[in-house]
XYZ file of C-alpha atoms in Angstrom:
690
model
C 11.091 23.452 14.913
C 7.336 23.518 15.110
C 6.314 21.035 17.779
C 2.812 22.332 18.304
C 0.195 19.799 17.392
C -2.164 20.965 14.720
C -4.529 18.100 15.516
C -4.762 15.330 18.033
C -7.172 12.444 18.359
C -7.333 9.953 21.210
C -8.659 6.430 20.827
C -9.224 4.586 24.108
C -11.181 1.360 23.928
C -10.274 0.470 27.521
C -9.462 2.230 30.750
C -6.443 0.189 31.890
C -3.061 1.855 31.945
C -0.528 0.476 29.430
C 2.525 -1.625 30.091
C 4.088 -0.655 26.742
C 3.853 2.582 24.774
C 4.878 2.428 21.114
C 5.819 5.698 19.405
C 5.558 5.654 15.615
C 6.805 8.765 13.752
C 5.280 9.019 10.285
C 5.786 11.380 7.362
C 3.612 10.910 4.266
C 2.977 7.246 5.096
C -0.609 7.010 3.817
C -1.186 3.521 2.480
C 1.507 2.116 4.780
C 0.695 3.194 8.335
C -2.552 1.202 8.401
C -0.735 -2.080 7.681
C 1.875 -1.347 10.346
C -0.822 -0.726 12.954
C -2.606 -3.897 11.869
C 0.571 -5.879 12.550
C 0.925 -4.187 15.942
C -2.662 -5.105 16.806
C -2.022 -8.715 15.834
C 1.067 -8.882 18.077
C -0.855 -7.366 21.000
C -3.697 -9.836 20.462
C -1.619 -12.999 20.534
C 0.783 -12.026 23.353
C -0.879 -12.671 26.754
C 1.340 -10.138 28.505
C 0.415 -7.364 26.072
C -3.298 -7.944 25.598
C -5.039 -4.670 26.445
C -1.799 -3.262 27.877
C -0.285 -1.555 24.851
C -0.823 1.995 23.629
C 0.329 3.438 20.303
C 1.228 7.086 19.739
C 1.432 7.947 16.039
C 3.015 11.340 15.325
C 2.338 12.585 11.813
C 5.321 14.827 11.106
C 3.505 17.509 9.122
C 2.376 14.983 6.511
C 0.811 16.353 3.344
C -1.244 13.208 2.687
C -3.874 11.259 4.645
C -1.456 9.792 7.205
C -3.342 11.316 10.161
C -6.735 9.976 9.076
C -5.402 6.523 8.221
C -3.651 6.313 11.585
C -6.898 7.212 13.382
C -8.722 4.519 11.431
C -5.951 2.028 12.145
C -6.214 2.516 15.899
C -9.982 2.706 16.154
C -11.482 -0.326 17.859
C -8.176 -2.212 17.904
C -5.550 -0.364 19.920
C -5.539 2.233 22.665
C -3.587 5.329 21.720
C -3.599 8.720 20.108
C -2.592 10.347 16.861
C -0.821 13.710 16.852
C -0.148 15.815 13.778
C 2.617 18.422 13.913
C 2.072 21.781 12.291
C 5.183 21.438 10.089
C 7.668 18.771 9.074
C 9.947 19.057 12.130
C 11.938 15.874 11.501
C 11.557 12.311 12.717
C 13.565 12.824 15.914
C 11.458 15.842 16.890
C 8.339 13.775 16.163
C 9.645 11.012 18.436
C 10.229 13.530 21.223
C 6.643 14.685 20.821
C 5.455 11.088 21.145
C 7.570 10.521 24.264
C 5.706 13.329 26.000
C 2.372 11.560 25.479
C 3.609 8.069 26.404
C 2.335 6.755 29.735
C 3.560 3.136 29.669
C 6.079 1.500 31.973
C 8.193 0.783 28.884
C 8.427 2.560 25.572
C 9.322 1.426 22.075
C 10.150 3.481 18.979
C 9.650 1.961 15.553
C 9.295 3.093 11.956
C 5.903 3.583 10.333
C 6.914 1.915 7.071
C 6.856 -1.637 8.490
C 10.599 -2.256 8.178
C 10.934 -2.521 11.969
C 8.966 -5.702 12.778
C 6.370 -5.399 15.567
C 6.821 -9.147 15.987
C 10.186 -8.424 17.680
C 8.580 -6.419 20.509
C 7.854 -9.421 22.826
C 11.503 -10.537 22.619
C 12.693 -7.013 23.362
C 10.303 -6.754 26.306
C 11.615 -10.036 27.663
C 15.181 -8.708 27.487
C 14.145 -5.544 29.336
C 12.581 -7.695 32.013
C 15.918 -9.411 32.628
C 17.453 -6.239 34.051
C 18.331 -3.972 31.109
C 17.108 -0.401 30.638
C 17.505 -0.222 26.843
C 17.097 -2.959 24.240
C 18.048 -2.189 20.652
C 16.805 -3.936 17.566
C 19.989 -4.681 15.602
C 19.765 -5.437 11.897
C 21.432 -8.625 10.858
C 22.275 -7.105 7.470
C 21.149 -4.365 5.054
C 20.032 -6.656 2.239
C 17.095 -4.392 1.304
C 19.303 -1.313 0.922
C 20.979 -0.438 -2.405
C 24.658 -1.349 -2.681
C 25.694 2.323 -2.725
C 23.759 2.958 0.501
C 25.358 -0.040 2.228
C 28.839 1.069 1.161
C 28.291 4.672 2.249
C 26.826 3.583 5.602
C 29.745 1.247 6.321
C 32.284 3.981 5.514
C 30.429 6.584 7.548
C 30.033 4.470 10.694
C 33.714 3.474 10.537
C 34.654 7.167 10.382
C 32.133 7.971 13.117
C 33.621 5.400 15.486
C 37.089 6.752 14.748
C 36.096 10.362 15.507
C 33.914 9.766 18.564
C 35.451 6.690 20.149
C 31.967 5.208 20.535
C 31.465 1.549 19.721
C 28.397 2.297 17.610
C 27.008 -0.664 15.616
C 27.875 -0.440 11.901
C 24.268 -1.211 10.939
C 23.002 1.848 12.838
C 20.333 1.989 15.540
C 16.781 3.269 15.121
C 14.550 0.556 16.611
C 14.509 0.379 20.400
C 12.641 -0.309 23.596
C 13.482 1.420 26.879
C 12.337 1.706 30.468
C 10.480 4.711 31.833
C 13.547 6.148 33.574
C 15.438 6.264 30.282
C 12.666 8.306 28.710
C 12.589 10.683 31.679
C 16.340 11.221 31.272
C 15.947 11.849 27.535
C 13.194 14.409 28.073
C 15.519 16.358 30.368
C 17.853 16.961 27.436
C 17.087 19.928 25.226
C 19.398 19.236 22.276
C 17.731 19.832 18.907
C 20.321 19.221 16.197
C 21.267 15.813 17.459
C 20.485 12.144 17.018
C 17.976 10.989 19.623
C 19.108 7.376 19.273
C 22.753 8.296 19.748
C 21.784 10.300 22.843
C 20.081 7.246 24.359
C 23.009 5.015 23.361
C 25.478 7.405 24.989
C 23.640 8.056 28.297
C 25.157 5.029 29.996
C 22.150 2.840 30.759
C 22.476 -0.964 30.742
C 21.859 -2.013 27.119
C 21.205 -5.210 25.216
C 20.537 -6.153 21.584
C 17.973 -8.278 19.802
C 18.888 -9.192 16.224
C 16.181 -8.973 13.583
C 15.697 -9.096 9.846
C 14.800 -5.664 8.508
C 12.011 -6.118 6.004
C 11.130 -4.184 2.898
C 8.911 -1.114 3.048
C 5.207 -1.822 3.286
C 4.650 0.322 0.208
C 5.407 3.660 -1.371
C 8.850 5.226 -1.438
C 11.083 6.330 1.399
C 11.094 9.983 2.483
C 14.548 9.501 3.967
C 16.380 11.617 1.382
C 20.113 12.003 0.838
C 19.920 15.559 2.230
C 18.301 14.342 5.452
C 20.850 11.554 5.799
C 23.699 13.998 5.311
C 22.290 16.365 7.942
C 21.909 13.521 10.447
C 25.466 12.366 9.737
C 26.839 15.840 10.411
C 24.641 16.238 13.507
C 25.844 12.931 14.943
C 29.505 13.826 14.563
C 29.275 17.436 15.719
C 27.022 16.575 18.670
C 29.201 13.835 20.126
C 32.742 14.554 19.009
C 35.094 17.483 19.465
C 37.497 15.827 17.001
C 36.794 18.292 14.121
C 37.527 21.225 16.440
C 40.699 19.598 17.738
C 41.734 18.714 14.211
C 41.669 22.442 13.413
C 43.811 23.130 16.482
C 46.222 20.356 15.553
C 46.491 21.643 11.990
C 47.290 25.096 13.384
C 50.012 23.697 15.633
C 51.542 21.767 12.728
C 51.437 24.876 10.491
C 53.093 27.009 13.186
C 55.810 24.414 13.775
C 56.377 24.154 10.032
C 56.647 27.936 9.781
C 59.112 28.087 12.661
C 61.181 25.238 11.188
C 61.207 26.871 7.765
C 62.209 30.207 9.313
C 65.066 28.642 11.302
C 66.284 26.722 8.238
C 66.204 29.838 6.082
C 68.199 31.874 8.625
C 70.767 29.079 9.092
C 71.229 28.734 5.333
C 71.789 32.455 5.067
C 74.273 32.476 7.964
C 76.233 29.326 7.160
C 75.976 28.810 3.406
C 75.626 32.491 2.573
C 72.389 31.779 0.704
C 70.398 35.002 0.373
C 66.917 34.995 1.962
C 64.343 34.983 -0.819
C 60.938 36.666 -0.734
C 59.304 33.284 -1.233
C 60.801 31.887 1.981
C 59.749 34.941 3.978
C 56.226 34.750 2.597
C 55.913 31.055 3.467
C 57.181 31.568 7.020
C 54.818 34.463 7.667
C 51.861 32.662 6.057
C 52.487 29.475 8.026
C 52.802 31.282 11.334
C 49.799 33.524 10.689
C 47.574 30.735 9.360
C 48.611 28.327 12.110
C 47.984 30.914 14.817
C 44.506 31.625 13.454
C 43.658 27.933 13.307
C 44.812 27.457 16.896
C 42.728 30.449 17.987
C 39.690 29.037 16.164
C 40.284 25.655 17.774
C 40.554 27.243 21.228
C 37.333 29.176 20.630
C 35.739 25.951 19.415
C 36.661 24.213 22.692
C 34.740 26.860 24.622
C 31.778 26.599 22.231
C 31.837 22.808 22.633
C 31.555 23.221 26.395
C 28.662 25.640 25.942
C 26.941 23.028 23.753
C 27.488 20.407 26.452
C 25.879 22.650 29.077
C 22.955 23.746 26.907
C 22.183 20.171 25.917
C 21.421 19.537 29.617
C 22.107 15.808 29.481
C 22.070 14.156 32.949
C 25.611 14.367 34.393
C 25.324 10.805 35.687
C 22.987 7.811 35.630
C 22.527 5.683 38.737
C 22.747 2.008 37.909
C 21.687 0.769 41.346
C 21.072 2.100 44.834
C 20.624 0.050 47.984
C 20.165 1.288 51.530
C 18.254 -1.522 53.192
C 19.416 -3.087 56.437
C 21.417 -6.291 56.412
C 19.446 -9.462 55.980
C 16.613 -7.885 53.987
C 15.830 -9.676 50.735
C 16.446 -7.717 47.523
C 13.416 -6.113 45.931
C 12.098 -7.306 42.592
C 13.314 -5.383 39.603
C 11.043 -2.519 38.620
C 10.506 -4.191 35.256
C 9.328 -7.435 36.835
C 7.064 -5.586 39.230
C 5.509 -3.610 36.403
C 4.809 -6.803 34.462
C 2.998 -8.383 37.435
C 0.715 -5.453 38.273
C -2.270 -5.237 35.989
C -2.859 -1.489 36.246
C -2.383 1.421 38.650
C -5.958 1.371 39.842
C -7.428 4.123 41.948
C -7.531 2.802 45.541
C -11.029 2.149 46.779
C -11.090 5.128 49.145
C -11.349 7.558 46.235
C -12.548 6.736 42.751
C -11.420 9.901 40.954
C -9.272 8.705 38.021
C -6.815 11.577 38.501
C -5.831 10.011 41.829
C -4.480 6.788 40.344
C -1.265 5.640 41.991
C 0.982 6.057 38.975
C -0.038 9.675 38.479
C 0.514 10.412 42.167
C 4.005 8.915 41.945
C 4.788 11.028 38.870
C 3.660 14.196 40.687
C 5.682 13.256 43.764
C 8.839 12.600 41.757
C 8.508 16.016 40.167
C 8.021 17.671 43.578
C 11.029 15.923 45.141
C 13.160 16.958 42.179
C 11.832 20.538 42.076
C 12.400 21.154 45.808
C 15.633 19.110 45.934
C 14.019 17.399 48.912
C 16.641 15.362 50.786
C 15.654 13.542 53.981
C 18.520 11.054 53.817
C 18.942 9.298 57.172
C 16.008 11.109 58.830
C 13.110 9.580 60.759
C 9.771 11.195 59.945
C 6.492 10.862 61.877
C 3.365 11.779 59.926
C -0.066 10.343 59.139
C -1.442 7.853 56.666
C -4.538 9.065 54.869
C -6.909 8.499 52.004
C -7.093 10.485 48.789
C -4.317 12.863 47.852
C -3.217 13.216 51.488
C -1.773 9.694 51.348
C 1.279 11.161 49.638
C 2.925 12.584 52.776
C 4.645 9.416 54.109
C 5.435 8.310 50.560
C 7.058 11.654 49.734
C 9.223 11.378 52.845
C 10.359 7.885 51.876
C 10.991 8.913 48.246
C 13.179 11.754 49.557
C 15.412 9.215 51.291
C 14.022 9.117 54.847
C 15.486 6.187 56.758
C 12.173 5.431 58.435
C 8.669 6.848 58.169
C 6.066 6.212 60.891
C 2.575 6.845 59.513
C -0.449 6.960 61.827
C -3.573 5.375 60.326
C -6.718 6.396 62.226
C -10.472 6.583 61.714
C -11.665 9.957 60.481
C -14.305 11.768 58.420
C -12.569 10.830 55.168
C -12.087 7.106 55.737
C -11.367 4.313 58.170
C -7.953 3.391 59.522
C -7.909 0.322 57.280
C -8.696 2.418 54.204
C -5.970 4.929 55.074
C -3.461 2.127 55.582
C -4.437 0.353 52.361
C -4.357 3.542 50.294
C -0.959 4.592 51.662
C 0.427 1.091 51.224
C -0.663 0.928 47.575
C 0.809 4.317 46.624
C 4.036 3.400 48.446
C 4.232 0.129 46.528
C 4.001 1.961 43.202
C 6.753 4.317 44.364
C 8.899 1.352 45.460
C 9.320 2.612 49.046
C 6.868 0.430 50.966
C 9.724 -1.138 52.966
C 10.542 2.190 54.654
C 7.006 3.095 55.784
C 5.699 1.625 59.029
C 1.965 2.002 59.572
C 0.901 2.408 63.204
C -2.617 2.257 64.637
C -2.165 4.685 67.546
C -0.276 7.893 68.134
C 3.366 6.771 68.444
C 4.191 8.797 71.575
C 6.672 6.207 72.795
C 8.660 6.446 69.551
C 8.684 10.210 69.139
C 12.145 10.225 70.700
C 13.396 8.712 67.415
C 11.805 11.364 65.209
C 13.789 14.071 63.469
C 10.699 15.559 61.803
C 7.079 15.498 62.970
C 4.351 16.948 60.764
C 1.320 18.537 62.420
C -0.954 16.504 60.171
C -4.541 15.474 60.942
C -4.623 12.794 63.615
C -1.214 13.671 65.046
C -2.738 16.892 66.375
C -2.713 18.281 68.928
C 1.037 18.318 69.505
C 0.613 19.227 73.160
C 3.104 19.553 76.018
C 3.168 15.800 76.934
C 3.719 14.869 73.284
C 6.492 17.421 72.826
C 8.169 16.292 76.062
C 8.735 12.918 74.379
C 10.528 14.420 71.382
C 14.301 14.694 71.255
C 15.916 18.113 71.491
C 16.692 19.669 68.120
C 13.847 17.843 66.365
C 11.545 19.785 64.049
C 7.799 20.250 63.686
C 6.647 21.130 60.184
C 3.422 23.078 59.930
C 1.737 21.947 56.733
C 0.445 25.473 56.160
C 1.716 29.032 56.547
C 2.779 30.225 59.999
C 0.017 32.833 60.281
C -2.587 30.068 59.888
C -1.413 28.306 63.068
C -4.330 27.441 65.340
C -3.512 27.756 69.077
C -4.576 24.175 69.841
C -2.501 22.586 67.053
C 0.970 22.976 68.599
C 2.032 24.001 72.111
C 4.551 26.634 71.062
C 5.685 27.361 74.645
C 6.489 23.687 75.229
C 8.504 23.661 71.968
C 10.525 26.650 73.168
C 11.319 24.949 76.484
C 12.240 21.672 74.776
C 14.335 23.237 72.004
C 12.007 21.960 69.275
C 12.118 24.014 66.077
C 8.769 24.890 64.528
C 8.252 26.379 61.089
C 5.405 27.089 58.733
C 5.487 26.379 54.995
C 5.860 29.285 52.603
C 3.035 28.267 50.295
C 3.832 31.197 48.006
C 7.367 29.997 47.266
C 7.665 29.436 43.478
C 8.583 25.777 43.989
C 5.579 25.193 46.274
C 3.025 27.636 44.844
C -0.096 26.310 46.571
C -1.732 29.739 46.697
C -2.153 29.679 42.920
C -4.858 27.034 43.479
C -6.912 29.206 45.871
C -8.864 30.841 43.047
C -9.654 27.473 41.448
C -10.895 26.247 44.833
C -13.204 29.262 45.117
C -14.636 28.573 41.669
C -15.150 24.910 42.610
C -16.915 25.819 45.876
C -19.284 28.210 44.121
C -20.103 25.916 41.206
C -20.819 23.077 43.659
C -23.202 25.496 45.382
C -25.038 26.011 42.099
C -23.589 29.435 41.307
C -22.242 29.681 37.787
C -19.190 31.864 38.301
C -19.020 33.345 34.815
C -20.899 36.667 34.732
C -21.943 36.195 38.390
C -21.637 38.998 40.929
C -19.590 37.825 43.905
C -18.845 39.628 47.156
C -15.551 38.330 48.570
C -15.109 38.823 52.325
C -11.402 38.361 52.988
C -8.957 39.800 55.545
C -5.856 37.701 54.920
C -3.209 36.886 52.261
C -5.682 34.656 50.371
C -7.392 37.788 49.049
C -5.410 38.556 45.886
C -5.283 34.912 44.790
C -9.014 34.251 45.267
C -9.980 37.521 43.583
C -7.696 36.777 40.638
C -9.152 33.287 40.201
C -12.759 34.463 40.303
C -12.075 37.319 37.903
C -10.281 34.984 35.506
C -13.386 32.766 35.548
C -15.499 35.726 34.433
C -17.033 36.850 37.739
C -17.649 40.454 38.749
C -15.929 40.616 42.136
C -16.227 43.119 44.995
C -13.823 42.674 47.910
C -14.395 43.721 51.520
C -12.996 42.824 54.917
C -16.358 43.266 56.671
C -19.903 42.820 55.478
C -20.974 46.117 57.031
C -18.482 48.189 54.998
C -21.177 49.824 52.848
C -24.517 48.924 51.356
C -24.775 45.551 49.629
C -25.459 45.099 45.923
C -29.019 43.684 45.685
C -28.029 41.726 42.545
C -25.352 39.669 44.288
C -25.304 35.989 43.402
C -23.037 34.875 46.246
C -21.025 35.995 49.249
C -17.756 34.070 49.525
C -16.559 34.103 53.146
C -12.776 33.718 53.449
C -12.110 35.371 56.808
C -9.523 34.369 59.350
C -11.194 32.264 62.090
C -11.696 33.833 65.502
C -13.440 32.998 68.754
C -16.822 34.249 67.576
C -18.508 33.659 64.224
C -17.138 35.776 61.381
C -20.710 36.058 60.031
C -23.317 36.252 62.774
C -27.143 36.383 63.016
C -27.248 40.199 62.716
C -25.324 40.074 59.462
C -27.586 37.238 58.316
C -30.576 39.580 58.648
C -28.685 42.235 56.690
C -27.984 39.772 53.883
C -31.600 38.594 53.780
C -32.868 42.187 53.568
C -30.406 43.623 51.030
C -29.388 40.631 48.838
C -32.344 38.227 48.740
C -31.392 34.850 47.264
C -27.617 35.342 47.475
C -25.755 32.187 48.570
C -23.212 32.301 51.398
C -20.267 30.051 50.512
C -18.059 29.203 53.496
C -14.493 29.128 52.190
C -12.807 29.787 55.548
C -13.927 31.209 58.864
C -16.739 29.966 61.128
C -20.220 31.295 60.368
C -23.490 31.253 62.311
C -25.228 28.672 60.131
C -28.352 28.523 62.263
C -28.755 32.302 62.123
C -28.243 32.367 58.365
C -30.705 29.551 57.691
C -33.260 31.111 60.066
C -33.019 34.335 58.040
C -33.612 32.388 54.831
C -30.035 32.737 53.546
C -28.844 29.601 51.714
C -25.472 28.258 52.918
C -22.846 26.021 51.298
C -21.303 23.531 51.900
C -24.248 21.654 53.317
C -22.139 20.009 56.048
C -20.274 22.438 58.294
C -16.486 21.988 58.392
C -14.706 21.500 61.709
C -14.300 24.719 63.651
C -11.398 26.755 62.311
C -11.088 24.556 59.201
C -11.723 25.376 55.558
C -15.041 24.690 53.860
C -13.188 23.329 50.813
C -9.921 21.408 50.870
C -7.211 21.881 48.237
C -7.688 18.216 47.295
C -11.122 19.142 45.884
C -9.360 20.461 42.759
C -6.986 17.510 42.345
C -3.873 16.057 43.983
C -1.458 18.686 42.639
C -1.859 21.286 45.431
C -1.645 18.574 48.094
C 1.548 17.094 46.662
C 3.041 20.583 46.475
C 1.969 21.467 50.017
C 3.107 18.229 51.651
C 6.434 18.280 49.805
C 6.893 21.908 50.869
C 6.127 21.006 54.494
C 8.692 18.201 54.424
C 11.219 20.609 52.893
C 10.601 22.895 55.885
C 11.386 19.935 58.163
C 14.595 19.265 56.246
C 15.736 22.880 56.664
C 14.743 23.044 60.343
C 16.806 19.946 61.132
C 19.988 21.497 59.749
C 22.410 23.493 61.828
C 22.352 27.214 61.117
C 25.655 27.198 59.231
C 24.381 24.438 56.922
C 21.285 26.313 55.735
C 21.513 28.197 52.467
C 19.625 31.419 51.813
C 17.585 29.723 49.099
C 16.494 26.986 51.531
C 15.450 29.533 54.153
C 12.954 30.889 51.629
C 10.776 27.812 52.238
C 10.465 28.425 55.991
C 8.254 30.772 57.992
C 9.791 30.545 61.462
C 7.682 30.064 64.578
C 10.214 28.667 67.095
C 14.011 28.633 66.765
C 14.231 31.326 64.061
C 17.481 31.717 62.172
C 19.521 34.714 63.170
């Protein structure tokens, strides 16, 4: 199937995030799709709960007419959404899958483009979802608009389908639905192609309800739902969800074998008792029955194995959680996620950072993916970390999402925001993740409560983790370094005190495929240089690097089109007079990694070249006195980076913080409980595994 979009157009009259996403697959629906979108716009306009909170994703399934253009016109100025056109006619269910990938709403509806599924039913379906269901189906009251032959064939087919599969599937069929976000996430995990998407959703096990509706006539034109397509879907539905045809072959084989054996026994007895000679016909029938039956049984047995392969390849979730509750006795139950989503207007970006990519809903989506990818499990653990602004607010939320019993988050004043801003930002992201009840914000370093902690991160304001702090921790607790072990600064953690106390310390393997923070180092270098006014493409860059960052930064700069020379020391040869920039990424040490003498060398041999401080302390006064421009304008703290990973988006921070918490999880386990794959996340500092 060709799922690549040949064209895509986005229409966004507003900047609020949607409550409801409506996916509309369309194939050659020019002249019809516009009227359907007009009806959708009218429904959104008169429903207070939907006004400005609905998006429409129209997927033109390789249409040969003007469906794409009419859909764009239909959305423009009326509805937020996008129109996608597939390169070929991949089928309506493939088109729906494509639309699901673009949907961002809390809830999602799927409806036909021809107007037969009434948009006017959407408010009722949304109301049913809000009462605690995950899926609401539009159920036709009757098929009055279908020809008599179609109604008869459909009734016969669905009766046979229920008999073969054992599923109580409605005789009118299901193809108009609304579902919650978690249903869609479960569907997108499944990779089945030749299957009914609606039957998959029906069979997953989510709480379901029905809203009856009158199915109207087409808005115009003729249906593209041909007999051949209906027949294929019918076969796909049966073969995807029933092993009955395979077992019928096995059963037929067993019956044939038994018949052959019975016929053989009867023939022999007749010959022995009644002296009836054995005829060639009887022998032929016995042999044929036994041979044919054996082959059918073998085919059926092979089919059973193939059926199990299909079940594995389809990758449907093995189970669906209906509810989960771990709160202490006496706590009031939380609002349903549906009700909460209806009450919140939009996942705004908290005031501490106005970058739209840092909106709370996107952060939660990234965190869910990280928890799932790392199989992060902090069930029953107490975690001490920091509250923060920007992307760094995710750390306590990640811990709570991974099942931590309690998370203590220190909110303090700092260069990136006040304590109140850090607390507010963390609280808002936690609310969107539904874990605010397990995060306790504290205003001062919780030394008195460190005895409760299983995991302490060496984040920001918790540093330094000195001897008095470590003395208050319980034996066997873990300290997660939120960076690689070789980056450990002596003042961050008192390693000797950890050894004496039996505290395990481990760095995060940022190069682990499931963490993969180092892949962002090159992007960060490009960002630092462009902010300094150096266009990286076609620029000549000298990279000073003496650590594992080297290959990743060089690769990123080269990919951006720069001509890169790499050295460990500035004095390793004469400098290129045409250099545009010197990117300093040297491991910090007691003295400056670029001093006044080297500043004079730069000024003499590479006039005008910019020094960009990526990592490693430089003699800024000496450089500026020599007339060498320096970036960033404000010097980072000693030993810290000149550009943070968060400068290129929240992704590297979510990956890093999740990886650091995974290190804490592994450190807390006894040696016999740690798997080899888990140990790959940890770079041991104290308490290394034998």
